[in-house]
PDB file of C-alpha atoms and ligand atoms in Angstrom:
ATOM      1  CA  UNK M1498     102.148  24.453   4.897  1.00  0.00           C
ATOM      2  CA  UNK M1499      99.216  27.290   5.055  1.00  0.00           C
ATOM      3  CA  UNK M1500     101.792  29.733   2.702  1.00  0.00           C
ATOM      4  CA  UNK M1501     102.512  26.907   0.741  1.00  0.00           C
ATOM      5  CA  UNK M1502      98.895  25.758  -0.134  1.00  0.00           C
ATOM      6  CA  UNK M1503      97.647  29.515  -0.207  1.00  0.00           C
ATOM      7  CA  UNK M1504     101.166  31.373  -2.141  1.00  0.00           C
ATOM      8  CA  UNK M1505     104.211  29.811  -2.340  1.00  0.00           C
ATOM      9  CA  UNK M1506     107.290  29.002  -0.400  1.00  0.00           C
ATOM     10  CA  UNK M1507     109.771  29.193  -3.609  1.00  0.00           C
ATOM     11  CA  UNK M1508     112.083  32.092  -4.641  1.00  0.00           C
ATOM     12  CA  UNK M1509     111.583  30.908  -8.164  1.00  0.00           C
ATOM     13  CA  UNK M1510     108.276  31.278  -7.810  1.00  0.00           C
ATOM     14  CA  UNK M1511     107.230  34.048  -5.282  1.00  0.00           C
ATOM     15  CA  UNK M1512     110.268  35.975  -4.896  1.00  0.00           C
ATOM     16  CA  UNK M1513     112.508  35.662  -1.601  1.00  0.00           C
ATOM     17  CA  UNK M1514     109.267  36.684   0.384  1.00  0.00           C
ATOM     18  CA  UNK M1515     108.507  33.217  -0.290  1.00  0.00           C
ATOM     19  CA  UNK M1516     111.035  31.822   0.715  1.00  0.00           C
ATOM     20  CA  UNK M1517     112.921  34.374   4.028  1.00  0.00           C
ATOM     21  CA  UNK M1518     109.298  35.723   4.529  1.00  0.00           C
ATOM     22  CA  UNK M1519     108.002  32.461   5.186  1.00  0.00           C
ATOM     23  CA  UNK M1520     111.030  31.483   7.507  1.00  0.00           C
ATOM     24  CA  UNK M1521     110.685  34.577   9.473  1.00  0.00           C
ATOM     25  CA  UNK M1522     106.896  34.463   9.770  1.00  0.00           C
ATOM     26  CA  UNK M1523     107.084  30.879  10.731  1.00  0.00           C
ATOM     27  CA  UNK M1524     110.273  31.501  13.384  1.00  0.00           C
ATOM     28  CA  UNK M1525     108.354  34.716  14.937  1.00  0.00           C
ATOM     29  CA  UNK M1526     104.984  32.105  15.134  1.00  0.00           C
ATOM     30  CA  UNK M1527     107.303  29.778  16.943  1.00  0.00           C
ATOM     31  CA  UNK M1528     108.699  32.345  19.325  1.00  0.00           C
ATOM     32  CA  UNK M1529     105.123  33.219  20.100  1.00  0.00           C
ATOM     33  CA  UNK M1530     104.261  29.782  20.844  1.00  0.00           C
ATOM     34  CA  UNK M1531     107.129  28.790  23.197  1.00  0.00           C
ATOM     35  CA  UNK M1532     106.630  31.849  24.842  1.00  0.00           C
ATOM     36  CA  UNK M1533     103.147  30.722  25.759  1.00  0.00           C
ATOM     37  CA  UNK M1534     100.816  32.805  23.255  1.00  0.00           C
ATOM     38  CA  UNK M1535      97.733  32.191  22.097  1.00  0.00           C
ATOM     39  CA  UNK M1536      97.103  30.238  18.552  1.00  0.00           C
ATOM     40  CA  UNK M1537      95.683  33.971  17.499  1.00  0.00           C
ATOM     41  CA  UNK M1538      98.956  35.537  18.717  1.00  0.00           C
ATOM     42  CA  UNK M1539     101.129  32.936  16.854  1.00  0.00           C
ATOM     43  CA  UNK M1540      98.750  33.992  13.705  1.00  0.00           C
ATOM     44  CA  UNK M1541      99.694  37.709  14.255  1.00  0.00           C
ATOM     45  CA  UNK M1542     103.454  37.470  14.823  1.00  0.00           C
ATOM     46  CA  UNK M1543     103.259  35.774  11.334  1.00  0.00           C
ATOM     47  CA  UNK M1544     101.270  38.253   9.902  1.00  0.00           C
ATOM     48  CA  UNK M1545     104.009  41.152  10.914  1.00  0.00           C
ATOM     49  CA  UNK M1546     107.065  39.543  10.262  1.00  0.00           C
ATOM     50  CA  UNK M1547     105.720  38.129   6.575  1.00  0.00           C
ATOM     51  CA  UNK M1548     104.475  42.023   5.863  1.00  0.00           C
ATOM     52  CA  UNK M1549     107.786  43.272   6.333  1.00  0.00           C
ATOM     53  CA  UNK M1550     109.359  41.156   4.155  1.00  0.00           C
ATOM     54  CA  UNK M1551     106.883  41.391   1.302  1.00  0.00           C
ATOM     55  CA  UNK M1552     107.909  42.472  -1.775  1.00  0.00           C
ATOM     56  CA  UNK M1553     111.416  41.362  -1.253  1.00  0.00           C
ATOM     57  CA  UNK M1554     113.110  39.870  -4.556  1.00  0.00           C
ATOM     58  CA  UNK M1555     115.328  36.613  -4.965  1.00  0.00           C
ATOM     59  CA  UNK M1556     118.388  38.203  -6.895  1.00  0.00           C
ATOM     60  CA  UNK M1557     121.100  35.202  -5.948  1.00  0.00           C
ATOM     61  CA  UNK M1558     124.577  35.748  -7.204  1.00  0.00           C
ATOM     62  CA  UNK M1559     127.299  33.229  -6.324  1.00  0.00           C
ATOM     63  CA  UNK M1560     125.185  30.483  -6.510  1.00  0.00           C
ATOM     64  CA  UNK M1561     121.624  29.706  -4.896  1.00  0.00           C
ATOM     65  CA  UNK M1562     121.539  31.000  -0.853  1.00  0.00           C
ATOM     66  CA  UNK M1563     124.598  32.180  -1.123  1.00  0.00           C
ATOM     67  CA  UNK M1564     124.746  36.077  -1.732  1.00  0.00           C
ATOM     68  CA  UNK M1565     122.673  37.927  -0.360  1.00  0.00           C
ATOM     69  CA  UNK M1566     120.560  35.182   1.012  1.00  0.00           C
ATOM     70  CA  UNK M1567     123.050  34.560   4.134  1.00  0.00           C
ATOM     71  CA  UNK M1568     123.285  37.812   5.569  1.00  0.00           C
ATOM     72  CA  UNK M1569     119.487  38.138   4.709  1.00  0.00           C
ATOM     73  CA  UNK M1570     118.501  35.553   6.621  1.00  0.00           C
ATOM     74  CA  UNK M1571     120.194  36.604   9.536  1.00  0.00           C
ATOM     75  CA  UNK M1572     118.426  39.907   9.172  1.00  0.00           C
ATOM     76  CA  UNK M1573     115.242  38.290   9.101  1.00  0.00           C
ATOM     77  CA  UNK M1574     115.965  36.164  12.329  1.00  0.00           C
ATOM     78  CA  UNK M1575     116.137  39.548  14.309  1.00  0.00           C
ATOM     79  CA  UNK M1576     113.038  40.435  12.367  1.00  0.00           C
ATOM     80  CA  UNK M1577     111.372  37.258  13.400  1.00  0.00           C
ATOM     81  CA  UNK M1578     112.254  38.039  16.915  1.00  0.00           C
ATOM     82  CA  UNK M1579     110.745  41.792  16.932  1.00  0.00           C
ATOM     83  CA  UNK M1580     107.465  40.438  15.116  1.00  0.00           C
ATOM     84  CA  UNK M1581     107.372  38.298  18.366  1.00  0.00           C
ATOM     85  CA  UNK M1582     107.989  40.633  20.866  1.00  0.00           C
ATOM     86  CA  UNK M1583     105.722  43.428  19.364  1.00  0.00           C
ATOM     87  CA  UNK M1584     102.871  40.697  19.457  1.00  0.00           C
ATOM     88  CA  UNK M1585     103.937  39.618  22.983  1.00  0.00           C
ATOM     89  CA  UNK M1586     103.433  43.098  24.034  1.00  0.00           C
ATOM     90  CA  UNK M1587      99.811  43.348  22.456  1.00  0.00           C
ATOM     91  CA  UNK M1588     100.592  45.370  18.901  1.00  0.00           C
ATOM     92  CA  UNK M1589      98.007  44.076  16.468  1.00  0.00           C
ATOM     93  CA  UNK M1590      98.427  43.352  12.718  1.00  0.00           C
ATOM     94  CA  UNK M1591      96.058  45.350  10.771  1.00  0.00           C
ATOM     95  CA  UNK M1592      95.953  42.859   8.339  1.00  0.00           C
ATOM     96  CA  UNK M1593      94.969  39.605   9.290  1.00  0.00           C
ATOM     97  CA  UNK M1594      97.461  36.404   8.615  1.00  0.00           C
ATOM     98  CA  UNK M1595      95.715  35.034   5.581  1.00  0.00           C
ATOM     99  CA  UNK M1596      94.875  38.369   4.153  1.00  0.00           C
ATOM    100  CA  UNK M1597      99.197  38.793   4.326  1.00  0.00           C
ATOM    101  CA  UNK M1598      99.935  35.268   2.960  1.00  0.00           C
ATOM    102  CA  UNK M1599      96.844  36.300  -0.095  1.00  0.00           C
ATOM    103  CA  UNK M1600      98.957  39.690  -1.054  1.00  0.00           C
ATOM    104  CA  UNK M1601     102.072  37.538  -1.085  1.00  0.00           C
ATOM    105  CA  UNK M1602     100.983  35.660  -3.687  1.00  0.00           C
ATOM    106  CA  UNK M1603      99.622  38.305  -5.912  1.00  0.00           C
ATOM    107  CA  UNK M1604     102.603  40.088  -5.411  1.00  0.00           C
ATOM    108  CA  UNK M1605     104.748  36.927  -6.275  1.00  0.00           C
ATOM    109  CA  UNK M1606     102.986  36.588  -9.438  1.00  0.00           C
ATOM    110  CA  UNK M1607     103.515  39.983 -10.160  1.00  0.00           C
ATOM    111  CA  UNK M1608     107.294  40.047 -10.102  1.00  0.00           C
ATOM    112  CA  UNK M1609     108.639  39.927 -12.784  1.00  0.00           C
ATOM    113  CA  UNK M1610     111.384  36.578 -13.781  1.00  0.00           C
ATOM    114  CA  UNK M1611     114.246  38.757 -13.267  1.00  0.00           C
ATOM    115  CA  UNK M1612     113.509  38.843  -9.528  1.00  0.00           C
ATOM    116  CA  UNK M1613     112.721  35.678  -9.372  1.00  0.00           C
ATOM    117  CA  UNK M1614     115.511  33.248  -9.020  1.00  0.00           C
ATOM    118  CA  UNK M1615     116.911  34.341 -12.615  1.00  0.00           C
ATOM    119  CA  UNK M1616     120.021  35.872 -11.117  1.00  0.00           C
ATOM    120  CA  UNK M1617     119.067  38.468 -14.078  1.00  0.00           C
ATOM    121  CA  UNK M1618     118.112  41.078 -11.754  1.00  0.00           C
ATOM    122  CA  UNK M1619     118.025  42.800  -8.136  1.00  0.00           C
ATOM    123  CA  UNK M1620     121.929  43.268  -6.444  1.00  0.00           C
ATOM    124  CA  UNK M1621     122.808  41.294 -10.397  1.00  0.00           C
ATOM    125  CA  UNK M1622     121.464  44.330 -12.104  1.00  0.00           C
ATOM    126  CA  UNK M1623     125.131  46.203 -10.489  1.00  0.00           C
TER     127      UNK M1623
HETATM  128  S1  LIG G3106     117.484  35.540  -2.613  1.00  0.00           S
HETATM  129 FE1  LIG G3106     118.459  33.666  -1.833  1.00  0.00          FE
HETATM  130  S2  LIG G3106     117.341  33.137   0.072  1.00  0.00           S
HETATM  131 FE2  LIG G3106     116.084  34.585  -1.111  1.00  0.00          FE
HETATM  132  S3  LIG G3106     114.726  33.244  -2.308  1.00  0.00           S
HETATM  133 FE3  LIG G3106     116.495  33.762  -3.596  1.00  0.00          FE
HETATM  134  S4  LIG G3106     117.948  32.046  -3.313  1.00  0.00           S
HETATM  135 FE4  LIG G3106     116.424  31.967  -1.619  1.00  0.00          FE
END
């Protein structure tokens, strides 16, 4: 709810960091929290795993979530999990949570349509 009030959650719209950025960072936040971290804690896991994934374009080709957007998101479930165990064991985001959430909506708006849900663009452009 935060990304999507503050950016976006939409590939059409923000680019797949939207939409697997926001899964991860929400999954790694979870992890944190049934793990027993702090509300802060939950904040930071989110804040590393959406970083990671900024930046990252929604090229689908088959159809929507379809190709690549399966195997992606199982990539970003083990990157979900490492955000949560770097934050369990104390590693700070530089960048606060909103801060990250901020960038990835300038950075949606900046892509341009081809990477955004067109299927004009990214893995398409081979
Ligand atoms: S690449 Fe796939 S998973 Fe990513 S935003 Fe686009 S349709 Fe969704």
């Amino acid at each position: 709810m935060v990304v999507d009030q503050n950016a976006s959650i939409a590939g059409a719209e923000g680019g797949c960091q939207a939409e697997c950025g926001t899964a991860a960072g929400m999954a790694a936040g979870a992890l944190v929290e049934l793990a027993g971290g702090t509300p802060a804690m939950v904040g930071n896991a989110t804040a590393l795993s959406i970083k990671n994934l900024l930046g990252l374009v929604c090229d689908p080709v088959a159809g929507l979530v379809e190709v690549p957007c399966v195997k992606r998101n199982g990539f970003a479930v083990v990157e979900a999990m490492l955000a949560a165990d770097m934050t369990l064991a104390g590693i700070q985001s530089v960048i606060p949570v909103d801060e990250v959430i901020e960038a990835m909506n300038h950075i949606g708006r900046a892509l341009p349509k081809s990477l955004r849900e067109t299927s004009e663009g990214g893995v398409d452009w081979l």
